[in-house]
């Protein structure tokens, strides 16, 4: 079963309902927390996948994020910040993962680095060849611009335009002020504007 | 604002970026222009569309998760964590055993030392009794009857009463037949 997404049509849950679920989960209501999982799992999984590009590891990390959240949700004082709190846990887990991967890669020889290879096509429902080429090209372009951004620029850019968080949520997630987030976002957008190839790729999809 | 449209200047590229991030950060004049100028709105909308497309494609090209979240905590325990728990438990058991064993040995040592002291006291008491009997084998009752308690008998008197074999032989020797004395 594919988990629902945050903005999935027909499964909209109001902010008030979500806040109520968070309160119930804080009181130890497991069922309420499972509903929160259903609501946020897709967003958190994708957020992790965008950063590590390994499906199975992204699934494991997603599970880990929700288990950590379940353990510590009683300490969450503001239920309306649940989403940004969840993203913060996810970012920390991703950073841990990337750090460990970097350390492991030091001790591996060049021919023992399967993680560095692009993720192979996995299922019989894999897209057609053209779609596959476009997909690989897209991630290559994303990788190229990601390398040109500083760590903070990359993080705010991805949170804003790939993960669809608003400025306030990004600020809460990264524990920065709104103005700091906007400054980094502005710099990232300026670099994005110079990426002709990526912009052309995107414009072809729009027209 | 640098690009001019009739009387009002258009927004610069930086202002468009600013507007994409948060159009409330523009000055009142710039906001007014953005509201009125179709060209500037078009530039902003185009950039916003590109960024929205970026998010859509990322979602489209990300593989779908095939695993549902299970809240059972055992599932996330790595083998390393299990080893840590096992090692910790073993360490605790070892410490408990060492502490308990040390206490037991100390108890045994203390017990054996106590028994030894008691045996020595009893042996000493027994030796005292034996020595007393050696000095005088008669019980106190009989000593009171014969009225000999507290007598200080010297060795000559005792030799007279109970002669040794040597003195007995010396006394009896002159009585033998055919012997002469010098």
Short mmCIF file of C-alpha atoms in Angstrom, two decimals:
data_model
loop_
_atom_site.label_atom_id
_atom_site.label_comp_id
_atom_site.label_asym_id
_atom_site.label_seq_id
_atom_site.Cartn_x
_atom_site.Cartn_y
_atom_site.Cartn_z
CA UNK A 1 0.00 0.00 0.00
CA UNK A 2 1.33 3.36 -0.94
CA UNK A 3 1.09 5.84 1.91
CA UNK A 4 -1.01 8.93 1.41
CA UNK A 5 0.63 12.26 0.78
CA UNK A 6 0.21 15.53 2.57
CA UNK A 7 -1.85 17.07 -0.20
CA UNK A 8 -3.53 13.99 -1.50
CA UNK A 9 -6.98 14.87 -2.80
CA UNK A 10 -9.81 13.23 -0.91
CA UNK A 11 -7.69 12.72 2.17
CA UNK A 12 -7.50 16.29 3.33
CA UNK A 13 -7.32 16.69 7.05
CA UNK A 14 -7.74 20.16 8.44
CA UNK A 15 -5.06 21.79 10.53
CA UNK A 16 -7.40 21.69 13.52
CA UNK A 17 -7.96 17.97 13.11
CA UNK A 18 -4.23 17.42 12.76
CA UNK A 19 -3.54 19.45 15.89
CA UNK A 20 -6.11 17.35 17.73
CA UNK A 21 -4.45 14.16 16.52
CA UNK A 22 -1.09 15.47 17.69
CA UNK A 23 -2.54 16.21 21.14
CA UNK A 24 -4.04 12.73 21.37
CA UNK A 25 -0.78 11.17 20.22
CA UNK A 26 1.06 13.22 22.85
CA UNK A 27 -1.17 11.61 25.45
CA UNK A 28 -0.06 8.20 24.24
CA UNK A 29 -2.85 7.50 21.77
CA UNK A 30 -1.20 5.12 19.33
CA UNK A 31 -4.11 5.14 16.90
CA UNK A 32 -3.91 8.93 16.61
CA UNK A 33 -0.21 8.70 15.88
CA UNK A 34 -0.83 6.09 13.20
CA UNK A 35 -3.20 8.53 11.53
CA UNK A 36 -0.46 11.14 11.64
CA UNK A 37 1.88 8.63 10.03
CA UNK A 38 -0.61 8.03 7.23
CA UNK A 39 -0.82 11.76 6.68
CA UNK A 40 2.89 12.57 6.68
CA UNK A 41 4.68 9.40 5.62
CA UNK A 42 4.77 10.29 1.93
CA UNK A 43 6.22 13.74 2.55
CA UNK A 44 8.89 12.49 4.93
CA UNK A 45 9.84 9.56 2.72
CA UNK A 46 10.28 11.80 -0.33
CA UNK A 47 12.13 14.43 1.65
CA UNK A 48 14.62 11.74 2.70
CA UNK A 49 14.79 10.19 -0.75
CA UNK A 50 15.58 13.53 -2.40
CA UNK A 51 18.64 13.79 -0.19
CA UNK A 52 20.00 10.24 -0.17
CA UNK A 53 18.62 8.78 -3.45
CA UNK A 54 18.35 5.23 -2.16
CA UNK A 55 14.83 3.88 -1.85
CA UNK A 56 15.33 1.15 0.73
CA UNK A 57 17.48 3.31 2.96
CA UNK A 58 14.92 6.10 2.62
CA UNK A 59 12.20 3.69 3.76
CA UNK A 60 14.26 2.57 6.74
CA UNK A 61 15.07 6.14 7.71
CA UNK A 62 11.41 7.13 7.35
CA UNK A 63 10.45 4.37 9.73
CA UNK A 64 13.15 5.46 12.13
CA UNK A 65 11.95 9.08 11.99
CA UNK A 66 8.41 8.11 12.96
CA UNK A 67 9.54 5.80 15.73
CA UNK A 68 11.71 8.55 17.19
CA UNK A 69 8.82 10.97 16.84
CA UNK A 70 6.48 8.55 18.61
CA UNK A 71 8.93 8.15 21.47
CA UNK A 72 9.30 11.87 22.02
CA UNK A 73 6.00 13.37 20.92
CA UNK A 74 4.97 13.86 24.55
CA UNK A 75 7.68 16.55 24.74
CA UNK A 76 6.26 18.49 21.77
CA UNK A 77 4.67 21.58 23.34
CA UNK A 78 3.11 23.16 20.26
CA UNK A 79 0.97 20.72 18.25
CA UNK A 80 0.75 23.10 15.28
CA UNK A 81 4.50 22.74 14.80
CA UNK A 82 4.31 18.99 14.42
CA UNK A 83 5.14 19.02 10.70
CA UNK A 84 8.25 21.15 11.03
CA UNK A 85 9.27 19.13 14.10
CA UNK A 86 8.96 15.96 12.04
CA UNK A 87 11.04 17.46 9.25
CA UNK A 88 13.69 18.47 11.75
CA UNK A 89 13.96 14.88 13.01
CA UNK A 90 14.18 13.73 9.39
CA UNK A 91 16.92 16.22 8.54
CA UNK A 92 18.94 15.11 11.55
CA UNK A 93 18.57 11.47 10.53
CA UNK A 94 19.58 12.26 6.97
CA UNK A 95 22.65 14.12 8.19
CA UNK A 96 23.57 11.18 10.44
CA UNK A 97 23.13 8.81 7.51
CA UNK A 98 25.24 10.89 5.15
CA UNK A 99 27.95 11.32 7.78
CA UNK A 100 28.16 7.58 8.41
CA UNK A 101 28.13 6.90 4.69
CA UNK A 102 31.01 9.29 4.23
CA UNK A 103 33.00 7.62 7.00
CA UNK A 104 32.27 4.16 5.58
CA UNK A 105 33.32 5.28 2.11
CA UNK A 106 36.75 6.19 3.46
CA UNK A 107 37.35 2.58 4.45
CA UNK A 108 35.98 1.08 1.26
CA UNK A 109 38.02 0.59 -1.85
CA UNK A 110 36.83 2.11 -5.08
CA UNK A 111 35.30 -1.14 -6.32
CA UNK A 112 33.26 -1.62 -3.16
CA UNK A 113 31.00 1.38 -3.52
CA UNK A 114 27.63 0.15 -4.74
CA UNK A 115 25.94 3.06 -2.96
CA UNK A 116 27.60 5.49 -5.30
CA UNK A 117 25.95 3.93 -8.33
CA UNK A 118 22.59 5.30 -9.49
CA UNK A 119 19.63 3.40 -8.12
CA UNK A 120 18.70 0.68 -10.62
CA UNK A 121 15.20 0.31 -11.97
CA UNK A 122 13.34 -1.81 -9.50
CA UNK A 123 9.88 -2.96 -10.37
CA UNK A 124 7.99 -4.29 -13.36
CA UNK A 125 6.04 -1.02 -13.36
CA UNK A 126 9.18 0.90 -14.32
CA UNK A 127 8.56 3.74 -16.74
CA UNK A 128 9.31 3.48 -20.40
CA UNK A 129 12.76 4.16 -21.76
CA UNK A 130 12.15 7.85 -22.51
CA UNK A 131 10.70 8.43 -19.07
CA UNK A 132 13.71 6.68 -17.59
CA UNK A 133 16.08 8.92 -19.52
CA UNK A 134 14.19 12.02 -18.41
CA UNK A 135 14.23 10.82 -14.84
CA UNK A 136 17.97 10.26 -14.86
CA UNK A 137 18.53 13.61 -16.55
CA UNK A 138 16.36 15.35 -13.97
CA UNK A 139 18.25 13.95 -11.00
CA UNK A 140 21.54 14.72 -12.69
CA UNK A 141 20.44 18.35 -13.09
CA UNK A 142 19.30 18.49 -9.46
CA UNK A 143 22.65 17.08 -8.39
CA UNK A 144 24.46 19.69 -10.44
CA UNK A 145 22.65 22.66 -8.91
CA UNK A 146 22.85 21.11 -5.43
CA UNK A 147 26.63 21.10 -5.72
CA UNK A 148 26.65 24.79 -6.56
CA UNK A 149 24.68 25.76 -3.47
CA UNK A 150 26.04 26.10 0.02
CA UNK A 151 24.71 23.66 2.60
CA UNK A 152 22.18 26.11 3.99
CA UNK A 153 21.15 27.39 0.55
CA UNK A 154 20.61 23.82 -0.59
CA UNK A 155 18.58 22.95 2.50
CA UNK A 156 16.23 25.93 2.31
CA UNK A 157 15.88 25.57 -1.46
CA UNK A 158 14.92 21.89 -1.18
CA UNK A 159 12.62 22.43 1.77
CA UNK A 160 10.85 25.25 -0.04
CA UNK A 161 10.54 23.97 -3.59
CA UNK A 162 10.85 20.19 -3.35
CA UNK A 163 9.27 19.58 0.05
CA UNK A 164 6.78 22.47 -0.24
CA UNK A 165 7.30 23.92 3.23
CA UNK A 166 6.51 27.60 3.69
CA UNK A 167 9.04 30.10 5.01
CA UNK A 168 7.76 29.84 8.56
CA UNK A 169 7.90 26.05 8.57
CA UNK A 170 11.44 26.12 7.16
CA UNK A 171 12.49 28.56 9.87
CA UNK A 172 11.03 26.26 12.55
CA UNK A 173 12.61 23.20 10.99
CA UNK A 174 16.07 24.70 10.79
CA UNK A 175 15.69 26.79 13.97
CA UNK A 176 16.53 29.95 12.06
CA UNK A 177 14.75 33.26 11.72
CA UNK A 178 12.44 33.95 8.78
CA UNK A 179 14.80 36.62 7.47
CA UNK A 180 17.77 34.22 7.55
CA UNK A 181 15.78 31.66 5.61
CA UNK A 182 14.76 34.28 3.06
CA UNK A 183 18.34 35.44 2.62
CA UNK A 184 19.58 31.91 1.88
CA UNK A 185 16.59 31.29 -0.35
CA UNK A 186 17.29 34.44 -2.30
CA UNK A 187 20.89 33.40 -2.92
CA UNK A 188 19.80 29.91 -3.94
CA UNK A 189 17.22 31.31 -6.37
CA UNK A 190 19.81 33.59 -7.92
CA UNK A 191 21.98 30.53 -8.62
CA UNK A 192 18.98 28.59 -9.86
CA UNK A 193 18.22 31.31 -12.39
CA UNK A 194 21.66 30.82 -13.91
CA UNK A 195 21.05 27.09 -14.48
CA UNK A 196 19.96 27.35 -18.09
CA UNK A 197 19.83 23.62 -18.74
CA UNK A 198 17.66 22.85 -15.74
CA UNK A 199 15.33 25.75 -16.44
CA UNK A 200 14.96 24.68 -20.05
CA UNK A 201 14.22 21.15 -18.88
CA UNK A 202 11.52 22.49 -16.59
CA UNK A 203 10.07 24.86 -19.18
CA UNK A 204 9.68 21.99 -21.65
CA UNK A 205 7.39 20.32 -19.19
CA UNK A 206 5.34 23.46 -18.70
CA UNK A 207 4.74 24.27 -22.36
CA UNK B 1 13.60 49.18 -10.85
CA UNK B 2 15.38 49.61 -14.14
CA UNK B 3 13.25 48.46 -17.03
CA UNK B 4 10.72 51.13 -17.95
CA UNK B 5 7.19 50.61 -19.12
CA UNK B 6 5.63 53.91 -20.19
CA UNK B 7 5.77 55.96 -17.00
CA UNK B 8 6.49 53.27 -14.31
CA UNK B 9 9.73 51.28 -14.22
CA UNK B 10 9.57 47.45 -14.26
CA UNK B 11 10.90 45.34 -11.42
CA UNK B 12 14.50 44.21 -11.63
CA UNK B 13 15.43 40.52 -11.62
CA UNK B 14 16.40 40.71 -7.95
CA UNK B 15 13.00 42.13 -7.13
CA UNK B 16 11.32 39.29 -9.00
CA UNK B 17 13.31 36.80 -6.91
CA UNK B 18 12.29 38.73 -3.82
CA UNK B 19 8.68 38.61 -4.93
CA UNK B 20 8.85 34.85 -5.49
CA UNK B 21 10.17 34.35 -1.97
CA UNK B 22 7.72 36.74 -0.32
CA UNK B 23 6.11 39.63 -2.23
CA UNK B 24 5.38 41.38 1.07
CA UNK B 25 9.07 42.13 1.32
CA UNK B 26 8.83 44.44 -1.69
CA UNK B 27 8.32 48.11 -1.10
CA UNK B 28 4.80 49.51 -1.37
CA UNK B 29 5.65 51.04 -4.72
CA UNK B 30 7.03 47.77 -6.08
CA UNK B 31 4.01 45.86 -4.82
CA UNK B 32 1.75 48.35 -6.51
CA UNK B 33 3.64 47.98 -9.76
CA UNK B 34 3.51 44.21 -9.56
CA UNK B 35 -0.23 44.41 -9.09
CA UNK B 36 -0.63 46.61 -12.16
CA UNK B 37 2.07 45.37 -14.56
CA UNK B 38 1.16 42.21 -16.50
CA UNK B 39 4.71 41.87 -17.80
CA UNK B 40 6.26 41.77 -14.32
CA UNK B 41 3.54 39.43 -13.10
CA UNK B 42 4.31 37.19 -16.07
CA UNK B 43 8.02 37.11 -15.20
CA UNK B 44 7.24 36.23 -11.63
CA UNK B 45 4.67 33.62 -12.62
CA UNK B 46 7.12 31.98 -15.02
CA UNK B 47 9.74 31.55 -12.35
CA UNK B 48 7.12 30.25 -9.92
CA UNK B 49 5.92 27.77 -12.53
CA UNK B 50 9.44 26.49 -13.07
CA UNK B 51 9.89 26.00 -9.35
CA UNK B 52 6.52 24.33 -9.00
CA UNK B 53 7.44 22.03 -11.89
CA UNK B 54 10.67 21.22 -10.09
CA UNK B 55 8.68 19.98 -7.08
CA UNK B 56 6.23 18.05 -9.27
CA UNK B 57 8.99 16.28 -11.19
CA UNK B 58 10.88 15.45 -8.03
CA UNK B 59 7.77 13.79 -6.63
CA UNK B 60 7.08 12.04 -9.94
CA UNK B 61 10.62 10.72 -10.34
CA UNK B 62 10.99 9.53 -6.77
CA UNK B 63 10.18 5.84 -6.35
CA UNK B 64 7.10 5.10 -4.31
CA UNK B 65 7.67 3.69 -0.82
CA UNK B 66 6.79 0.02 -0.64
CA UNK B 67 6.94 -0.40 3.09
CA UNK B 68 4.44 0.78 5.66
CA UNK B 69 5.61 2.22 8.93
CA UNK B 70 5.43 -0.24 11.78
CA UNK B 71 5.69 1.21 15.24
CA UNK B 72 7.03 -1.96 16.83
CA UNK B 73 10.29 -0.72 18.27
CA UNK B 74 12.03 -4.06 17.94
CA UNK B 75 12.02 -3.62 14.17
CA UNK B 76 14.42 -0.72 14.20
CA UNK B 77 16.92 -2.30 16.53
CA UNK B 78 20.05 -2.89 14.63
CA UNK B 79 22.19 -5.96 15.32
CA UNK B 80 24.74 -3.57 16.78
CA UNK B 81 22.16 -2.35 19.29
CA UNK B 82 21.27 -5.94 20.19
CA UNK B 83 24.95 -6.65 20.76
CA UNK B 84 25.20 -3.60 22.92
CA UNK B 85 22.24 -4.71 25.02
CA UNK B 86 23.61 -8.24 25.31
CA UNK B 87 27.04 -6.94 26.24
CA UNK B 88 25.58 -4.57 28.83
CA UNK B 89 23.49 -7.34 30.35
CA UNK B 90 26.51 -9.66 30.47
CA UNK B 91 28.59 -6.94 32.10
CA UNK B 92 25.92 -6.33 34.74
CA UNK B 93 25.63 -10.06 35.47
CA UNK B 94 29.41 -10.35 35.73
CA UNK B 95 29.60 -7.42 38.15
CA UNK B 96 26.80 -8.89 40.27
CA UNK B 97 28.51 -12.28 40.33
CA UNK B 98 31.87 -10.77 41.26
CA UNK B 99 30.36 -8.68 44.05
CA UNK B 100 28.31 -11.59 45.35
CA UNK B 101 31.21 -14.01 45.09
CA UNK B 102 33.57 -11.64 46.89
CA UNK B 103 31.04 -11.25 49.71
CA UNK B 104 30.62 -15.00 49.97
CA UNK B 105 34.36 -15.60 50.17
CA UNK B 106 34.69 -12.93 52.81
CA UNK B 107 31.88 -14.53 54.81
CA UNK B 108 33.54 -17.92 54.51
CA UNK B 109 36.89 -16.50 55.57
CA UNK B 110 35.35 -14.71 58.52
CA UNK B 111 33.46 -17.90 59.48
CA UNK B 112 36.56 -20.09 59.33
CA UNK B 113 38.60 -17.58 61.35
CA UNK B 114 35.87 -17.46 63.99
CA UNK B 115 35.70 -21.27 64.23
CA UNK B 116 39.46 -21.54 64.56
CA UNK B 117 39.55 -19.04 67.41
CA UNK B 118 36.79 -20.92 69.21
CA UNK B 119 38.63 -24.24 68.80
CA UNK B 120 41.80 -22.70 70.19
CA UNK B 121 39.97 -21.40 73.23
CA UNK B 122 38.43 -24.83 73.87
CA UNK B 123 41.80 -26.55 73.40
CA UNK B 124 43.40 -24.16 75.84
CA UNK B 125 40.65 -24.82 78.39
CA UNK B 126 41.10 -28.56 77.96
CA UNK B 127 44.86 -28.30 78.42
CA UNK B 128 44.31 -26.28 81.60
CA UNK B 129 42.09 -29.06 82.94
CA UNK B 130 44.64 -31.71 81.99
CA UNK B 131 47.43 -29.77 83.64
CA UNK B 132 45.33 -29.44 86.79
CA UNK B 133 44.75 -33.19 86.80
CA UNK B 134 48.45 -33.81 86.32
CA UNK B 135 49.17 -31.70 89.37
CA UNK B 136 46.55 -33.42 91.45
CA UNK B 137 44.29 -36.15 90.15
CA UNK B 138 42.05 -36.24 93.21
CA UNK B 139 38.82 -34.33 92.90
CA UNK B 140 38.43 -31.35 95.21
CA UNK B 141 36.01 -33.27 97.48
CA UNK B 142 38.62 -35.88 98.35
CA UNK B 143 41.32 -33.28 98.79
CA UNK B 144 39.09 -31.57 101.38
CA UNK B 145 38.61 -34.92 103.22
CA UNK B 146 42.32 -35.74 103.43
CA UNK B 147 43.11 -32.18 104.43
CA UNK B 148 45.98 -31.96 101.98
CA UNK B 149 44.91 -29.02 100.03
CA UNK B 150 47.53 -26.40 99.77
CA UNK B 151 50.39 -28.69 100.96
CA UNK B 152 53.77 -27.77 99.67
CA UNK B 153 55.58 -31.09 99.38
CA UNK B 154 59.23 -30.86 98.40
CA UNK B 155 60.89 -33.30 96.05
CA UNK B 156 62.88 -35.15 98.75
CA UNK B 157 59.70 -35.95 100.62
CA UNK B 158 58.02 -37.11 97.44
CA UNK B 159 61.11 -39.23 96.66
CA UNK B 160 60.77 -40.76 100.07
CA UNK B 161 57.08 -41.48 99.57
CA UNK B 162 57.40 -42.71 95.98
CA UNK B 163 60.99 -43.72 95.27
CA UNK B 164 62.13 -43.88 91.68
CA UNK B 165 63.61 -47.14 90.29
CA UNK B 166 67.13 -45.80 90.54
CA UNK B 167 66.94 -44.86 94.23
CA UNK B 168 65.13 -48.08 95.02
CA UNK B 169 68.00 -50.08 93.49
CA UNK B 170 70.61 -48.13 95.47
CA UNK B 171 68.83 -48.83 98.74
CA UNK B 172 68.40 -52.51 98.10
CA UNK B 173 71.94 -53.22 96.78
CA UNK B 174 73.89 -53.73 100.18
CA UNK B 175 71.46 -56.39 101.26
CA UNK B 176 72.68 -58.79 98.54
CA UNK B 177 74.54 -61.89 99.70
CA UNK B 178 78.39 -61.91 99.36
CA UNK B 179 78.83 -58.26 98.75
CA UNK B 180 81.31 -56.07 100.61
CA UNK B 181 81.37 -52.41 101.24
CA UNK B 182 84.41 -50.21 101.13
#
